[in-house]
Amino acid sequence: MLSTNQKRKVIIDCDPGHDDAIAILLAAGNPNIEIVAITTVAGNAEVEKTSVNALKVCEIAGLHDVPVARGAGQPLFRERLTAPDIHGESGMDGPQLPAPSKQLVEEHAVDLIIRKVLASDGDITLIPVGPLTNIAMAMIREPRIKSKIAEIVIMGGGMFGNTTPAAEFNIYVDAEAAKIVFESGVPITMMGLDLTHQALATPDVIKTLSAVNNKASTFVVELLQFFGKTYLEKFGFPHPPIHDACAVAYCIDPSVVETKRLRVDVETKGELTYGMTLVDLYGVTGREPNVNVALKLDQEKFWDMIKRSLEQLS
Amino acid sequence: MKPVIIDVDTGVDDAIAILLALRSQELNVLGITTVSGNVEVDLATKNTLALLDLIDAEEIPVARGMDAPLIRPLVTAKHVHGSHGLGEYKVGASTRSIVQEHGVDFLIRTIKESAEPVTLILLGPLTNMAMALKKDPAIKENIDELIIMGGADAAGGNETPVAEFNIYVDPEAAQIVFESGLPITLVTWDATLHAWLTKNEVERLASSKDKAGKVAAKLIGFLGKVFHREQVPLCDPSAILAALDRSIIEAKQLPIQVETEGRITRGMTVIDTRPNRTAAPDDPRPRVHVAFKVDREKFSRLLMQLLTQSAE
């Protein structure tokens, strides 16, 4: 366990994305987290768009010195799939933001991940909150990183799906990449839909965050207004789930979730079940457990973390 | 001169192919990238350097590429190429060094920096090429064509009844490469069954003034013992010679798919050779120039010409 005055080093791999943006702000405003880098991937929108969005979020969060590197524009083998019906054409519709002056670094996201992990003391946590294409590519390209990654905290999967009845979006977009990561032997904690659907931005939550009354909180409220609308239209949810922030919340304080160590496998061949994460709840497969599956969220703690981070970002 | 990069899993026939490329006046070899296939990439790299040493070749960048196929565990072919991959040659340390850059990055950078579009001659599993395409799809804009040694017709496999080794080892990579939209010439295993040298020709090679000829003869002799036959198919050399003289192969543009899911048919190149069919306009299958036949006379003539020149 980290000592209280030791920051947890993280690389956030994301496809901003409304909940990705909130996850980044949560990390940026928390004193326990050191964001080593942000890497982008195609997912909620094309990688060109998610990269611009990531830069915009960095400017709001004051992350001027954190490198943002662009990554894979397509899944490993599948046709690209995006989610404009949830996130809008830009991938982060809602808030009006000027073009960012912060620039991407030249380095490809995959190279940056490999370089940072290999140079580290084995103390970097990867927080992928988009499709796992970059992480898988890094592992294929440089298998040595597997023994040096401290932990991978994934937003993805679950015991039911949203993009298909069986599959959650991040895993569905690139199930082959997910399979590579889940079978890598690296310690994994998974925030699936079972967990993230407990992180609902209710009107009370929005009111509390709005009261922070700064640039960051205004941005978040605008995000939630758009995100809440599309989630209601598409899924019939009265309040939208802020999936990606759960992964960062766990890294700040693991006690914000209850987890169970289980065997999880990814289906890559099924006609109807492609992208499904098979969570062996009763241990029937006899396969070696490989994932800490997050099942219960301490909602009060979670929203309090977010409020505090936004307060810090004045 | 045509700028080329050769991707190899050296490999006995890869070695002969490299010799041919180096002896040709028309190919400008920008570099050699290695991949795991016939042997593990470290051995393939060592063997490539050793081969360059054997013929006192000029400095050529050699970049070590992918350790393993994209998602499958590696399958090698040491029962064909020897436990070290270079037949009977004992490979010691070389004074040559490889470039620092990873083979995939070397491929990407060299392609992008070339003044003219590059031809890639791919003689091993397609792992490096697939990774390069995934990492930087823009390289397609500066690639002239891919000449690939691999694949087989329906009943013509070598690693399995239906699959040729290079495609079998990394079928997912093959699928990525075939679906890239790049112009591809595929020199199949079936074609290379026609690419053999007579006993006389091998003897002439062995007494060549050029060390490259002597080395080739020794390597062919090794393959002859492995295959227990004189008519040893020279796979990778066929691809190099096809790059030099397209009339050596008989090729037809055909739709192709790679089987990546099959248990028994893994790595099969499903080439649509059904006669008298016009593809539907929305047929999504890539079209590739597939060679099922090599003109043996032309093949041997060009090979002998390249490897029995007077010493420079």
XYZ file of C-alpha atoms in Angstrom:
626
model
C 0.000 0.000 0.000
C 1.171 3.516 -0.722
C 2.089 5.696 2.222
C -0.155 8.693 2.705
C 2.301 11.188 1.286
C 3.206 9.118 -1.752
C 1.304 10.006 -4.888
C -0.016 7.212 -7.051
C 1.438 7.481 -10.558
C -1.089 6.893 -13.294
C -1.391 6.960 -17.071
C -4.980 7.600 -18.146
C -5.856 6.032 -21.508
C -9.140 7.526 -22.647
C -11.568 8.502 -25.408
C -13.117 11.753 -24.059
C -16.058 11.361 -23.820
C -18.141 12.971 -21.126
C -17.372 10.587 -18.311
C -13.710 10.418 -19.420
C -13.530 14.204 -18.951
C -14.900 13.958 -15.434
C -12.463 11.138 -14.672
C -9.554 13.335 -15.774
C -10.769 16.235 -13.627
C -11.176 13.900 -10.657
C -7.567 12.784 -11.073
C -6.207 16.275 -11.734
C -7.765 17.764 -8.601
C -6.773 15.022 -6.194
C -3.509 15.320 -4.241
C -3.013 11.530 -4.129
C -2.726 11.174 -7.888
C 0.165 12.074 -10.173
C -0.908 11.965 -13.817
C 2.211 10.846 -15.675
C 0.532 11.053 -19.073
C -2.767 10.957 -20.890
C -3.106 8.771 -23.962
C -6.029 8.779 -26.357
C -7.758 6.072 -28.302
C -10.632 5.795 -30.776
C -13.828 4.872 -29.013
C -16.606 7.297 -28.118
C -15.406 9.223 -31.181
C -12.560 9.044 -33.723
C -9.117 9.420 -32.174
C -8.597 12.814 -33.810
C -11.645 14.062 -31.907
C -10.919 12.339 -28.612
C -7.420 13.808 -28.743
C -8.692 17.356 -29.178
C -11.159 16.753 -26.360
C -8.414 15.471 -24.080
C -6.377 18.618 -24.722
C -9.405 20.786 -23.923
C -9.988 18.963 -20.648
C -6.306 19.346 -19.740
C -6.589 23.099 -20.197
C -9.621 23.284 -17.931
C -7.829 21.133 -15.383
C -4.622 23.136 -15.542
C -2.640 20.069 -16.677
C -0.201 22.123 -18.739
C 2.796 19.860 -18.240
C 1.117 16.490 -18.626
C 1.962 14.973 -22.036
C -1.054 13.980 -24.132
C -0.223 11.379 -26.786
C -2.476 10.208 -29.560
C -2.959 6.477 -29.984
C -4.735 3.914 -32.100
C -7.327 5.135 -34.569
C -8.820 1.702 -35.109
C -9.388 -1.479 -33.130
C -6.929 -4.326 -33.661
C -9.043 -6.321 -36.082
C -12.534 -4.943 -36.143
C -14.138 -2.118 -38.048
C -14.161 1.100 -36.083
C -17.260 1.798 -33.986
C -18.041 5.099 -32.264
C -20.875 6.432 -30.070
C -22.116 9.773 -31.395
C -25.616 9.002 -30.155
C -24.346 9.233 -26.574
C -21.450 11.660 -26.873
C -22.416 13.782 -29.866
C -20.501 14.461 -33.071
C -17.485 15.963 -31.343
C -17.344 13.164 -28.792
C -17.870 15.717 -26.039
C -20.909 17.713 -27.124
C -22.499 20.074 -24.642
C -19.917 22.566 -23.370
C -18.693 25.158 -25.859
C -14.928 25.291 -25.639
C -12.358 27.124 -27.769
C -9.761 25.187 -29.747
C -7.015 24.162 -27.348
C -3.605 25.806 -27.474
C -2.043 22.800 -25.718
C -0.523 20.436 -28.257
C -0.221 16.691 -28.497
C 3.266 15.283 -28.122
C 4.845 13.731 -31.239
C 5.211 10.321 -29.645
C 2.611 7.669 -30.380
C 0.588 6.680 -27.302
C 1.790 3.086 -27.525
C 5.431 4.168 -27.491
C 4.846 6.543 -24.603
C 3.188 3.857 -22.501
C 6.032 1.431 -23.229
C 8.711 4.024 -22.515
C 7.214 5.276 -19.252
C 6.504 1.804 -17.898
C 9.935 0.412 -18.766
C 11.650 3.435 -17.199
C 9.565 3.212 -14.041
C 10.164 1.404 -10.763
C 7.110 -0.745 -11.462
C 4.907 1.851 -9.783
C 2.767 3.057 -12.683
C -0.945 2.233 -12.794
C -2.688 2.241 -16.138
C -6.251 3.546 -16.076
C -7.826 2.613 -19.426
C -11.340 4.032 -19.664
C -11.803 3.476 -23.397
C -11.333 0.493 -25.704
C -8.156 -1.379 -24.798
C -6.448 -1.086 -28.196
C -3.446 0.971 -27.044
C -2.783 -1.227 -24.020
C -2.946 -4.419 -26.066
C -0.698 -2.984 -28.768
C 1.839 -1.942 -26.151
C 1.821 -5.440 -24.652
C 2.215 -7.135 -28.028
C 4.927 -4.761 -29.080
C 6.858 -4.936 -25.816
C 5.931 -7.930 -23.661
C 8.401 -6.783 -20.989
C 5.999 -4.082 -19.780
C 3.683 -6.750 -18.401
C 5.900 -7.433 -15.420
C 6.371 -3.729 -14.742
C 2.831 -2.414 -14.707
C 1.688 -2.000 -11.103
C -2.002 -2.452 -11.855
C -4.503 -1.918 -14.652
C -7.772 -0.347 -13.498
C -10.247 -0.748 -16.317
C -13.584 0.824 -16.981
C -15.218 -1.837 -19.070
C -17.263 -4.976 -19.249
C -19.716 -6.189 -16.689
C -22.161 -9.000 -16.145
C -24.534 -7.469 -18.672
C -24.088 -5.222 -21.684
C -25.121 -1.834 -23.006
C -23.941 -1.789 -26.613
C -25.331 -5.294 -27.088
C -27.257 -7.307 -24.523
C -24.037 -9.112 -23.658
C -21.333 -6.514 -24.163
C -20.306 -3.158 -22.741
C -19.041 -0.593 -25.256
C -15.310 -0.467 -24.452
C -14.917 -4.224 -24.644
C -17.251 -4.558 -27.628
C -15.294 -2.066 -29.710
C -12.131 -4.186 -29.418
C -12.714 -7.538 -27.738
C -9.473 -8.993 -29.094
C -7.529 -6.211 -27.386
C -9.490 -6.783 -24.180
C -8.694 -10.486 -24.321
C -4.994 -9.768 -24.622
C -5.125 -7.470 -21.595
C -7.268 -9.762 -19.442
C -4.983 -12.720 -20.179
C -1.764 -10.727 -19.653
C -1.164 -11.718 -16.031
C -1.003 -8.067 -14.946
C -3.089 -7.304 -11.802
C -6.450 -6.023 -13.021
C -9.317 -4.280 -11.291
C -12.444 -3.969 -13.355
C -15.136 -1.308 -13.035
C -17.896 -2.909 -15.057
C -21.433 -1.731 -15.607
C -22.492 -3.547 -12.419
C -20.443 -0.971 -10.544
C -20.703 2.095 -12.741
C -24.476 2.042 -12.948
C -24.340 2.940 -9.248
C -22.545 6.209 -10.053
C -25.631 8.056 -11.163
C -25.542 11.851 -11.447
C -28.868 12.639 -9.822
C -30.261 16.186 -9.627
C -28.950 16.397 -6.044
C -25.466 15.492 -7.224
C -25.625 18.032 -10.016
C -26.782 20.673 -7.548
C -23.872 19.930 -5.199
C -21.310 20.065 -7.983
C -22.841 23.183 -9.432
C -22.394 24.903 -6.090
C -18.609 24.577 -6.399
C -19.067 27.410 -8.831
C -15.812 27.490 -10.764
C -14.718 26.892 -14.340
C -14.254 23.172 -13.809
C -17.594 22.623 -12.093
C -19.457 24.663 -14.715
C -17.852 22.493 -17.391
C -18.905 19.331 -15.562
C -22.493 20.510 -15.144
C -22.684 21.313 -18.887
C -21.301 17.861 -19.668
C -23.852 16.224 -17.383
C -26.726 18.135 -18.945
C -25.876 16.802 -22.409
C -24.903 13.337 -21.198
C -28.052 13.083 -19.081
C -30.217 13.926 -22.079
C -28.683 11.327 -24.428
C -28.663 8.674 -21.736
C -32.356 9.265 -21.141
C -33.127 9.125 -24.877
C -31.051 6.059 -25.621
C -31.277 3.986 -22.451
C -34.223 5.446 -20.581
C -31.989 6.297 -17.603
C -33.325 9.212 -15.569
C -29.784 9.955 -14.356
C -26.573 9.219 -16.306
C -23.846 6.912 -14.924
C -20.374 8.484 -14.725
C -18.559 5.277 -15.594
C -14.970 6.331 -16.114
C -14.687 8.365 -12.904
C -15.116 5.129 -10.923
C -11.774 3.820 -12.156
C -9.971 6.962 -11.016
C -11.890 6.976 -7.724
C -10.603 3.486 -6.936
C -7.047 4.633 -7.582
C -7.512 7.531 -5.172
C -9.060 5.385 -2.456
C -9.643 1.681 -3.084
C -12.165 1.569 -0.244
C -14.654 3.456 -2.439
C -15.570 0.086 -3.995
C -16.070 -3.464 -2.782
C -14.410 -5.993 -5.039
C -14.372 -9.757 -5.456
C -11.491 -11.654 -7.008
C -12.892 -13.716 -9.864
C -12.023 -15.296 -13.164
C -13.026 -13.058 -16.101
C -12.657 -14.030 -19.766
C -13.522 -12.120 -22.921
C -15.580 -13.617 -25.754
C -14.098 -12.832 -29.160
C -15.764 -15.421 -31.371
C -19.418 -15.415 -30.469
C -21.937 -14.289 -33.035
C -24.254 -12.859 -30.391
C -21.827 -12.582 -27.486
C -18.803 -10.896 -29.063
C -17.295 -8.498 -26.521
C -18.877 -10.126 -23.500
C -16.882 -10.311 -20.292
C -17.651 -13.675 -18.725
C -17.458 -13.181 -14.983
C -17.207 -16.546 -13.233
C -19.259 -15.576 -10.192
C -19.492 -19.065 -8.718
C -16.045 -20.277 -9.714
C -17.469 -22.934 -12.005
C -14.737 -22.760 -14.639
C -11.988 -23.642 -12.211
C -9.759 -21.164 -14.011
C -7.315 -19.042 -12.084
C -8.982 -15.782 -10.899
C -7.423 -12.878 -12.739
C -9.523 -9.795 -11.949
C -10.727 -7.859 -8.922
C -14.290 -7.236 -10.022
C -15.790 -4.113 -8.454
C -19.350 -4.766 -7.359
C -20.428 -2.102 -4.880
C -19.820 1.658 -4.898
C -19.713 3.900 -1.836
C -21.713 6.611 -3.546
C -21.295 9.230 -0.859
C -17.530 8.833 -0.840
C -17.459 8.860 -4.630
C -19.334 12.112 -5.144
C -17.470 13.720 -2.293
C -14.169 12.914 -4.048
C -15.417 14.533 -7.215
C -16.619 17.644 -5.419
C -13.259 18.045 -3.669
C -11.325 17.643 -6.884
C -13.411 20.264 -8.630
C -12.892 22.607 -5.682
C -9.135 22.140 -6.074
C -9.228 23.108 -9.708
C -9.939 26.793 -9.206
C 16.936 1.117 -58.639
C 13.873 0.082 -56.728
C 13.901 0.884 -52.997
C 13.013 -2.260 -51.024
C 12.829 -3.418 -47.448
C 13.085 -7.161 -46.852
C 11.332 -8.731 -43.859
C 12.783 -12.095 -42.885
C 12.755 -14.932 -40.340
C 16.202 -16.182 -41.411
C 15.747 -19.100 -42.130
C 17.670 -21.052 -44.778
C 15.682 -19.896 -47.772
C 15.494 -16.349 -46.384
C 19.280 -16.399 -46.391
C 19.435 -17.369 -50.050
C 16.849 -14.688 -50.808
C 18.963 -12.040 -49.075
C 21.997 -13.112 -51.120
C 20.012 -12.670 -54.313
C 18.765 -9.253 -53.296
C 22.253 -8.078 -52.412
C 23.673 -9.312 -55.705
C 21.017 -7.646 -57.834
C 21.763 -4.304 -59.435
C 18.143 -3.280 -59.474
C 17.178 -3.533 -55.844
C 18.244 -0.855 -53.393
C 17.930 -2.660 -50.069
C 17.095 0.086 -47.569
C 17.117 -2.373 -44.702
C 16.256 -5.800 -43.411
C 13.732 -6.345 -40.612
C 13.543 -9.602 -38.720
C 10.555 -11.390 -37.243
C 9.885 -14.599 -35.321
C 8.870 -17.431 -37.624
C 11.189 -20.168 -38.850
C 13.137 -19.390 -35.695
C 12.781 -16.904 -32.850
C 13.532 -13.327 -33.790
C 16.827 -13.256 -31.860
C 18.142 -16.184 -33.891
C 16.732 -14.751 -37.109
C 18.577 -11.525 -36.351
C 21.835 -13.269 -35.518
C 21.576 -15.378 -38.648
C 20.959 -12.335 -40.812
C 24.063 -10.604 -39.452
C 26.078 -13.807 -39.850
C 24.970 -14.135 -43.440
C 26.041 -10.583 -44.202
C 29.396 -11.403 -42.600
C 29.778 -14.569 -44.688
C 29.807 -12.616 -47.917
C 31.462 -9.469 -46.524
C 28.394 -7.498 -47.484
C 28.319 -3.716 -47.220
C 26.644 -2.081 -44.231
C 22.916 -2.639 -44.359
C 20.603 -1.620 -41.514
C 19.164 -4.675 -39.782
C 16.327 -4.041 -37.315
C 14.973 -6.597 -34.870
C 11.202 -6.849 -35.086
C 8.368 -8.665 -33.373
C 9.038 -11.443 -30.889
C 5.821 -13.290 -31.467
C 2.691 -13.317 -33.594
C 0.019 -10.757 -32.739
C -2.054 -13.077 -30.569
C -0.988 -16.682 -31.200
C 1.838 -18.447 -29.431
C 4.830 -18.790 -31.760
C 5.263 -21.903 -33.880
C 8.715 -22.334 -35.429
C 10.117 -24.540 -38.188
C 13.423 -25.734 -36.850
C 12.836 -29.210 -38.219
C 13.312 -27.614 -41.640
C 15.853 -24.866 -40.971
C 18.003 -26.490 -38.327
C 18.103 -25.820 -34.610
C 19.741 -22.443 -35.199
C 17.988 -21.663 -38.438
C 20.949 -21.464 -40.791
C 21.345 -25.106 -41.709
C 24.832 -26.392 -40.986
C 26.396 -22.974 -40.500
C 27.535 -22.371 -36.948
C 26.686 -18.803 -36.127
C 29.059 -16.897 -33.890
C 29.006 -13.308 -32.707
C 29.015 -10.668 -35.415
C 30.886 -7.373 -35.379
C 27.901 -5.838 -37.090
C 25.285 -4.282 -34.881
C 21.584 -3.953 -35.425
C 19.901 -0.566 -35.417
C 18.549 0.571 -32.056
C 15.084 1.042 -33.420
C 12.472 -1.697 -33.217
C 11.841 -3.349 -36.596
C 8.282 -2.040 -36.732
C 9.392 1.533 -36.155
C 12.268 1.090 -38.622
C 9.726 -0.031 -41.230
C 7.469 2.951 -40.565
C 10.248 5.524 -40.566
C 12.117 4.135 -43.578
C 8.940 4.001 -45.640
C 7.973 7.540 -44.715
C 11.440 8.947 -45.340
C 11.901 7.329 -48.745
C 11.905 9.724 -51.683
C 10.133 7.086 -53.771
C 7.438 4.574 -52.852
C 8.981 1.503 -51.246
C 8.474 -2.129 -52.213
C 8.245 -4.474 -49.263
C 9.364 -8.061 -49.772
C 7.884 -10.077 -46.909
C 9.382 -13.526 -46.420
C 8.167 -14.495 -42.934
C 4.976 -14.298 -40.866
C 3.380 -10.899 -41.455
C 3.566 -9.712 -37.842
C 5.866 -6.725 -38.434
C 3.879 -5.446 -41.392
C 0.565 -5.765 -39.586
C 1.870 -3.908 -36.525
C 3.307 -1.153 -38.722
C 0.006 -0.744 -40.563
C -1.921 -0.608 -37.289
C 0.449 1.834 -35.708
C 0.740 4.228 -38.640
C -1.731 3.589 -41.466
C -0.285 6.610 -43.307
C 2.671 4.479 -44.453
C 0.363 3.080 -47.127
C 0.774 6.339 -49.037
C 4.463 5.637 -49.668
C 4.331 1.905 -50.394
C 4.510 0.786 -54.012
C 3.574 -2.829 -53.411
C 4.013 -5.838 -51.152
C 5.561 -9.016 -52.491
C 4.739 -11.774 -50.051
C 6.005 -15.310 -49.852
C 3.103 -17.139 -48.354
C -0.234 -18.807 -48.705
C -1.334 -21.822 -50.672
C -4.158 -23.109 -52.789
C -6.908 -25.174 -51.241
C -5.124 -28.489 -50.903
C -1.623 -27.198 -51.038
C -0.486 -26.456 -47.497
C 2.855 -27.324 -45.947
C 2.467 -26.630 -42.223
C -0.987 -28.236 -42.330
C -2.863 -29.846 -45.220
C -4.370 -26.477 -46.086
C -2.086 -23.819 -44.652
C 1.337 -22.521 -45.616
C 3.679 -21.779 -42.694
C 3.972 -17.949 -42.823
C 0.215 -17.457 -42.849
C -0.357 -20.277 -40.352
C 1.970 -18.728 -37.783
C 0.127 -15.386 -37.729
C -3.208 -15.543 -39.536
C -4.504 -12.367 -37.897
C -1.516 -10.407 -39.164
C -2.070 -11.843 -42.639
C -5.680 -10.745 -42.542
C -4.697 -7.201 -41.561
C -2.149 -7.042 -44.393
C -4.451 -8.467 -47.081
C -7.251 -6.133 -46.055
C -4.982 -3.075 -46.068
C -5.892 -2.207 -49.652
C -2.235 -2.236 -50.726
C -1.229 -3.851 -54.061
C -0.042 -7.335 -53.176
C 1.653 -10.095 -55.122
C 1.432 -13.410 -53.314
C 4.003 -16.048 -54.214
C 2.367 -19.180 -52.878
C 3.898 -22.405 -51.653
C 2.365 -24.059 -54.720
C 4.336 -21.698 -56.961
C 7.594 -22.384 -55.177
C 7.275 -26.106 -55.751
C 8.372 -25.216 -59.279
C 11.339 -23.178 -58.066
C 14.124 -25.750 -57.753
C 17.613 -26.137 -59.129
C 19.036 -29.199 -60.854
C 22.001 -31.071 -59.409
C 24.203 -29.538 -62.091
C 23.053 -26.067 -61.289
C 23.782 -26.543 -57.590
C 27.245 -27.854 -58.458
C 27.894 -24.794 -60.602
C 26.821 -22.623 -57.676
C 29.192 -24.463 -55.357
C 32.093 -23.713 -57.674
C 31.059 -20.096 -58.217
C 33.771 -17.464 -57.914
C 31.288 -15.529 -55.829
C 31.182 -16.563 -52.156
C 27.426 -15.909 -52.288
C 27.059 -18.748 -54.771
C 29.029 -21.116 -52.548
C 26.947 -20.194 -49.511
C 23.700 -20.662 -51.460
C 24.845 -24.068 -52.667
C 25.618 -25.194 -49.145
C 22.234 -23.999 -47.882
C 20.410 -25.710 -50.747
C 22.346 -28.873 -50.000
C 21.116 -28.706 -46.419
C 17.509 -28.357 -47.554
C 18.002 -31.299 -49.890
C 18.882 -33.484 -46.907
C 15.882 -32.205 -44.942
C 13.434 -32.777 -47.793
C 15.116 -35.987 -48.943
C 14.869 -34.859 -52.528
C 16.849 -33.056 -55.152
C 14.023 -30.832 -56.278
C 14.072 -28.567 -53.233
C 11.504 -25.740 -53.395
C 13.232 -22.375 -52.953
C 10.414 -20.301 -51.481
C 11.835 -16.966 -50.406
C 14.184 -16.740 -53.413
C 11.086 -16.983 -55.626
C 9.667 -13.845 -54.083
C 12.907 -11.899 -54.560
C 13.268 -13.008 -58.161
C 9.620 -12.183 -58.824
C 10.414 -8.668 -57.606
C 13.204 -8.487 -60.182
C 11.364 -10.089 -63.087
C 7.620 -10.435 -62.806
C 7.542 -12.797 -65.804
C 9.088 -15.497 -63.611
C 5.692 -16.043 -62.022
C 2.266 -16.608 -63.516
C -0.072 -14.459 -61.422
C -3.752 -13.766 -61.542
C -5.742 -11.195 -59.591
C -8.054 -13.143 -57.309
C -10.212 -12.538 -54.231
C -8.607 -13.801 -51.041
C -9.524 -14.314 -47.400
C -7.582 -15.728 -44.468
C -9.167 -18.231 -42.102
C -8.508 -17.027 -38.567
C -11.201 -18.871 -36.652
C -10.958 -22.436 -37.866
C -9.524 -25.063 -35.614
C -8.474 -27.316 -38.456
C -8.259 -24.689 -41.187
C -6.321 -22.063 -39.259
C -4.086 -20.005 -41.522
C -5.661 -21.182 -44.763
C -5.590 -18.645 -47.569
C -8.996 -19.057 -49.179
C -8.309 -17.948 -52.732
C -11.290 -17.850 -55.026
C -10.121 -19.765 -58.081
C -13.585 -20.694 -59.301
C -13.570 -20.243 -63.085
C -15.760 -17.867 -65.032
C -16.947 -15.810 -62.149
C -17.245 -12.038 -62.046
C -17.086 -10.643 -58.551
C -20.146 -8.715 -57.413
C -19.532 -4.944 -57.230
C -19.925 -4.966 -53.466
C -17.709 -8.000 -52.909
C -15.651 -6.866 -49.929
C -12.819 -9.369 -50.371
C -9.427 -7.930 -51.195
C -7.990 -8.742 -54.624
C -4.428 -9.946 -54.685
C -2.097 -11.027 -57.513
C -1.703 -14.702 -56.727
C 1.088 -16.747 -58.281
C 0.529 -20.487 -58.358
C 3.349 -21.189 -60.764
C 6.991 -20.250 -61.261
C 8.762 -20.622 -64.615
C 11.605 -22.897 -63.542
C 13.880 -22.101 -66.464
C 13.580 -18.360 -65.977
C 13.931 -18.766 -62.235
C 17.114 -20.797 -62.392
C 18.621 -18.668 -65.137
C 18.212 -15.483 -63.118
C 19.366 -17.111 -59.900
C 22.494 -18.545 -61.501
C 23.199 -15.248 -63.198
C 23.070 -13.379 -59.909
C 25.127 -15.814 -57.857
C 27.855 -16.785 -60.338
C 29.100 -13.351 -61.276
C 32.850 -12.783 -61.088
C 34.011 -11.523 -57.751
C 33.814 -7.715 -57.621
